[in-house]
PDB file of C-alpha atoms in Angstrom:
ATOM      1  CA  UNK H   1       9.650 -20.955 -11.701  1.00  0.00           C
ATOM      2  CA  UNK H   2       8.832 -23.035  -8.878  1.00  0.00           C
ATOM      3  CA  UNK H   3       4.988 -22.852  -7.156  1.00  0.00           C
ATOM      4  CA  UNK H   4       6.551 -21.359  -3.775  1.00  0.00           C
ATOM      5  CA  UNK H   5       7.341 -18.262  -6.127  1.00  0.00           C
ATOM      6  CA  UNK H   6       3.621 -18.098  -7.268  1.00  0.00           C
ATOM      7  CA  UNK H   7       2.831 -17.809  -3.113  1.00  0.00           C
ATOM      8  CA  UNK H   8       0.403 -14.812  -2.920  1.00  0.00           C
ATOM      9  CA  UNK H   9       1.028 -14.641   1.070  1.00  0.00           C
ATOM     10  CA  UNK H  10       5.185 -15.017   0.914  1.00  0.00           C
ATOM     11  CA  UNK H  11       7.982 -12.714   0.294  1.00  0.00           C
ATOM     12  CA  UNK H  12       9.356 -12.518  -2.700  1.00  0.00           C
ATOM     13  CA  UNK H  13      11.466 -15.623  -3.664  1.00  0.00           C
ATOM     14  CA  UNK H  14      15.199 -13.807  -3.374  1.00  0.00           C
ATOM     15  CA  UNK H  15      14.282 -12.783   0.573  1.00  0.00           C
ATOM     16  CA  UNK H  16      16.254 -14.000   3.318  1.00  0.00           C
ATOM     17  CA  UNK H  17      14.627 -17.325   5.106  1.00  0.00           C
ATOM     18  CA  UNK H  18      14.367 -15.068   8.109  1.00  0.00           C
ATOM     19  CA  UNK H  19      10.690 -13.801   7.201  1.00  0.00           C
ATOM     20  CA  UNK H  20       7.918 -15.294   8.973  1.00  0.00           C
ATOM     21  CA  UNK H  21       6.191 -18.018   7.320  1.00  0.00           C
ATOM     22  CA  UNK H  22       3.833 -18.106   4.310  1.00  0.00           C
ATOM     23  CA  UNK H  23      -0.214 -19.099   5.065  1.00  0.00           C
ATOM     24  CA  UNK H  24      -0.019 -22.579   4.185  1.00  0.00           C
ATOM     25  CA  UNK H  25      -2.083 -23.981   1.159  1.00  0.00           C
ATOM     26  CA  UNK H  26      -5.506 -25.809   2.381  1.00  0.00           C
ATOM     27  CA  UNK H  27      -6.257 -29.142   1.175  1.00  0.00           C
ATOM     28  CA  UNK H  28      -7.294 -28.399  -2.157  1.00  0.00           C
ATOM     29  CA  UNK H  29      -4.143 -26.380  -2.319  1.00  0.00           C
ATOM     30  CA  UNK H  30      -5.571 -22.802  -2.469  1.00  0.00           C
ATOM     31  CA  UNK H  31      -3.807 -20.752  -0.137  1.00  0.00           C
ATOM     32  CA  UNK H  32      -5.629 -19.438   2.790  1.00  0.00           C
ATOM     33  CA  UNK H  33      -7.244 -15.957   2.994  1.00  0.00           C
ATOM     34  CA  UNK H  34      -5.305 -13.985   5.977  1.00  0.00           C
ATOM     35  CA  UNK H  35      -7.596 -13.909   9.355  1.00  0.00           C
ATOM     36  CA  UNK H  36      -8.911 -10.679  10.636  1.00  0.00           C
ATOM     37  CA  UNK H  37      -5.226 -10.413  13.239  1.00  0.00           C
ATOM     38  CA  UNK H  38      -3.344 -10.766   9.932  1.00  0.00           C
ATOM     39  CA  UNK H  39      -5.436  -7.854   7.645  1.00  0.00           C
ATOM     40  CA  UNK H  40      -5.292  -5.787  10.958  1.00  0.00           C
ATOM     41  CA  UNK H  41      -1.190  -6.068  11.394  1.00  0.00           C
ATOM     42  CA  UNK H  42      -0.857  -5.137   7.788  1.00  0.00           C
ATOM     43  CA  UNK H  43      -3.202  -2.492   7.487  1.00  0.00           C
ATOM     44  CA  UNK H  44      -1.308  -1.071  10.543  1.00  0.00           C
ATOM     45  CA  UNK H  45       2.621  -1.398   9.040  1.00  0.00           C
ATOM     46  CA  UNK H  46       0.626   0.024   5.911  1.00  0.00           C
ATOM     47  CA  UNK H  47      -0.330   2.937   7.816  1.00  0.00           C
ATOM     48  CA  UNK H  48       3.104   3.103   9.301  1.00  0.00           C
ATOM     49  CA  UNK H  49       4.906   2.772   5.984  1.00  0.00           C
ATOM     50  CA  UNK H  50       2.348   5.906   4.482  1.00  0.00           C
ATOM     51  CA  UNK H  51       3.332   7.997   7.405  1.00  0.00           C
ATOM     52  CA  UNK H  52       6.873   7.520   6.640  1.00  0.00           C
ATOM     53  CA  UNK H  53       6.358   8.657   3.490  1.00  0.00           C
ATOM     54  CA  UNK H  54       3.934  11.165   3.887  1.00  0.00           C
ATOM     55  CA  UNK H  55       6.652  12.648   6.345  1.00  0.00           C
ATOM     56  CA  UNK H  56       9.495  12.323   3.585  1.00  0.00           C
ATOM     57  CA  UNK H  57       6.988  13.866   0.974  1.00  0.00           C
ATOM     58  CA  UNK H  58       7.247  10.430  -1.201  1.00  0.00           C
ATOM     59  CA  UNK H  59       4.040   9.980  -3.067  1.00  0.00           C
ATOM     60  CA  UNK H  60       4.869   7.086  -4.948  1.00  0.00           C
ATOM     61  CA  UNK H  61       7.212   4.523  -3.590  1.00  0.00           C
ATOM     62  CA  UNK H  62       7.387   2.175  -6.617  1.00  0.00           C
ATOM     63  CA  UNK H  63       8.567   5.429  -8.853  1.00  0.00           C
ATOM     64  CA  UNK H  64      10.927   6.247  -6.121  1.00  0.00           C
ATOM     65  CA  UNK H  65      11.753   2.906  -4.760  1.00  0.00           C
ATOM     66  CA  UNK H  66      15.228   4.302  -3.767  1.00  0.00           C
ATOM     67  CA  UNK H  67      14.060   7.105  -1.793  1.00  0.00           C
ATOM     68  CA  UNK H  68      11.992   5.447  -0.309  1.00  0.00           C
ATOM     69  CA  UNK H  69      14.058   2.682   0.790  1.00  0.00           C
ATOM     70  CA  UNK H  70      16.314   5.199   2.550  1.00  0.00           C
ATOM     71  CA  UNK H  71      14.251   6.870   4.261  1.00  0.00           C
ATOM     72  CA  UNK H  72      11.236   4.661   4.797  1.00  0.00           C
ATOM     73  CA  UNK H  73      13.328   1.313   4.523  1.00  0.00           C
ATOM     74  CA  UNK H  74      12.499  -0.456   7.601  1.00  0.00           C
ATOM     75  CA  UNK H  75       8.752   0.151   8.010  1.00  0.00           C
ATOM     76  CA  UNK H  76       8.805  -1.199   4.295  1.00  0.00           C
ATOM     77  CA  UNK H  77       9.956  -3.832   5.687  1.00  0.00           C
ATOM     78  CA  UNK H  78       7.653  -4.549   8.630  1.00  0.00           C
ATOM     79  CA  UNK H  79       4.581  -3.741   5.531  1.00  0.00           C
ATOM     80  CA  UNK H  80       6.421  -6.531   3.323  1.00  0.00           C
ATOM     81  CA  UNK H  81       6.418  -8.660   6.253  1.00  0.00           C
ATOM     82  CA  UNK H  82       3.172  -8.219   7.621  1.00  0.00           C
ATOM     83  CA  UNK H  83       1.404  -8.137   4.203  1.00  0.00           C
ATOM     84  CA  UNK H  84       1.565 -10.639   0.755  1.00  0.00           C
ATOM     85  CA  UNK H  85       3.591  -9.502  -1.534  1.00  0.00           C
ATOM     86  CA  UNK H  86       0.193  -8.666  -3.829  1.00  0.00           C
ATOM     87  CA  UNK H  87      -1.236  -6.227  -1.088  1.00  0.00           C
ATOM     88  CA  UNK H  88       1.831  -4.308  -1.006  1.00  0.00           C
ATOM     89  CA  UNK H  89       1.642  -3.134  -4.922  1.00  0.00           C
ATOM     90  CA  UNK H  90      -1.555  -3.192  -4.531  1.00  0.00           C
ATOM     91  CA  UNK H  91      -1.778  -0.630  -2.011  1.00  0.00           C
ATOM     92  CA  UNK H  92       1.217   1.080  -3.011  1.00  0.00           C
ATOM     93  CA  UNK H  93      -0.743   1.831  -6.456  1.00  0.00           C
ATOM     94  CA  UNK H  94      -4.098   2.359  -4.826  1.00  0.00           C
ATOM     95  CA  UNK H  95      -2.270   5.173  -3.053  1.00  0.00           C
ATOM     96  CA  UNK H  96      -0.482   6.957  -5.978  1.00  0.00           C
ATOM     97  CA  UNK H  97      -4.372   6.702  -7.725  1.00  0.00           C
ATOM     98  CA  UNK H  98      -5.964   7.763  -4.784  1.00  0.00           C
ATOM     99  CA  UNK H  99      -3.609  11.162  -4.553  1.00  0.00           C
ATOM    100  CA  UNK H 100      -4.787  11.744  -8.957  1.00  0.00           C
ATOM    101  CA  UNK H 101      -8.132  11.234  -7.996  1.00  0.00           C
ATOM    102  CA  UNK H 102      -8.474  13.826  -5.160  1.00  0.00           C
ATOM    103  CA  UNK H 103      -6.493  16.430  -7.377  1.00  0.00           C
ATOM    104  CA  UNK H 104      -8.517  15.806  -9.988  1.00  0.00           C
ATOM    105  CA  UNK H 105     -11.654  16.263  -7.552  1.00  0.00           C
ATOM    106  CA  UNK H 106      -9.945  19.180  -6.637  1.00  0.00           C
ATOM    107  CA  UNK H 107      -9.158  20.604  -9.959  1.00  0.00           C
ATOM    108  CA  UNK H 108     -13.369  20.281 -11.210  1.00  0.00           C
ATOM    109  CA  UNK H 109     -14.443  22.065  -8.140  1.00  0.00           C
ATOM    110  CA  UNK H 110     -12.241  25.117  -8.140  1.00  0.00           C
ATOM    111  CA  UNK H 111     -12.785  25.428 -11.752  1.00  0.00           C
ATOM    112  CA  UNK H 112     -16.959  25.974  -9.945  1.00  0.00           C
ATOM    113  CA  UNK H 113     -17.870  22.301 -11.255  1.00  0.00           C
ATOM    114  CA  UNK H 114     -19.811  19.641  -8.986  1.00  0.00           C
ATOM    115  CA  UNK H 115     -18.307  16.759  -7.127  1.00  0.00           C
ATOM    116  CA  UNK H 116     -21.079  14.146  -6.150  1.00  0.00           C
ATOM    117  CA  UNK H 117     -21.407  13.045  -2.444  1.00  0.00           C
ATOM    118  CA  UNK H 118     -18.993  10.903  -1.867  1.00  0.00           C
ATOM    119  CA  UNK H 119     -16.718  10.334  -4.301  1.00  0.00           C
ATOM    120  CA  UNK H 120     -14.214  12.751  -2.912  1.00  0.00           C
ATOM    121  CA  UNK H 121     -11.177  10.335  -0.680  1.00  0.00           C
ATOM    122  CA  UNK H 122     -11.417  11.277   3.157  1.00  0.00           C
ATOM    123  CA  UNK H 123      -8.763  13.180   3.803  1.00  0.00           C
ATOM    124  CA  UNK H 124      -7.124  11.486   6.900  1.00  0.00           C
ATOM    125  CA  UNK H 125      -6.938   8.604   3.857  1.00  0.00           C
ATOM    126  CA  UNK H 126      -4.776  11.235   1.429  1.00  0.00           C
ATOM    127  CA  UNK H 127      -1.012  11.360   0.996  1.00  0.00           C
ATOM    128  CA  UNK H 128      -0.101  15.006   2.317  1.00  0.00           C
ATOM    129  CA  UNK H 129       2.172  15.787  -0.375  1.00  0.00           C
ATOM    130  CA  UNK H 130       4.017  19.034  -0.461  1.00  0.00           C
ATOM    131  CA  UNK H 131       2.493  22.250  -2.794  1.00  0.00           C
TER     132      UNK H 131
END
């Protein structure tokens, strides 16, 4: 396995040369940290990739990488492009917890338990997931 594989920032190393390029290692060869226009771009295709599945009730779009490849196949993507390759199943994950968490929130307080401040998600932040 080469190092461009290892490339936190790039696409995978079977993607067509067509994606923009990778940050470019500083001089002591770490790779640099995306700038604030970079984090902001892919928390917005993100966003756009959630609605899309939100909209296609998809919670979790590493379990259903098909479906959500139809449906949701070019904002993924724009969020593959926008964001390294880490972020992605990072955030993919984060949202699959995120949706256990709030149910489980959910579960302790109907069943008349307490919920400290703050640890429920906000819910413009939730997958809306069919009942």
């Amino acid at each position: 396995m080469g190092l461009s594989s290892l490339n936190p920032f790039g696409s995978s190393p079977s993607s067509s040369t067509s994606t923009p390029s990778s940050p470019k290692p500083s001089a002591d060869g770490a790779f640099i940290a995306p700038d604030r226009t970079s984090r902001a771009k892919c928390y917005e295709a993100r966003d756009a990739f959630f609605q899309c599945l939100d909209k296609n009730g998809i919670l979790d779009a590493i379990k259903d990488e098909d479906k959500a490849r139809k449906e949701c196949g070019g904002v993924e993507k724009a969020f593959g492009r926008e964001c390294a390759g880490s972020w992605v199943t990072y955030f993919k994950q984060r949202r699959v917890m995120e949706w256990k968490k709030q149910q489980t929130l959910n579960k302790i307080e109907a069943e008349g338990g307490w919920v400290p401040e703050g640890a429920a998600t906000p819910a413009a932040s939730q997958p809306q997931m069919p009942k």
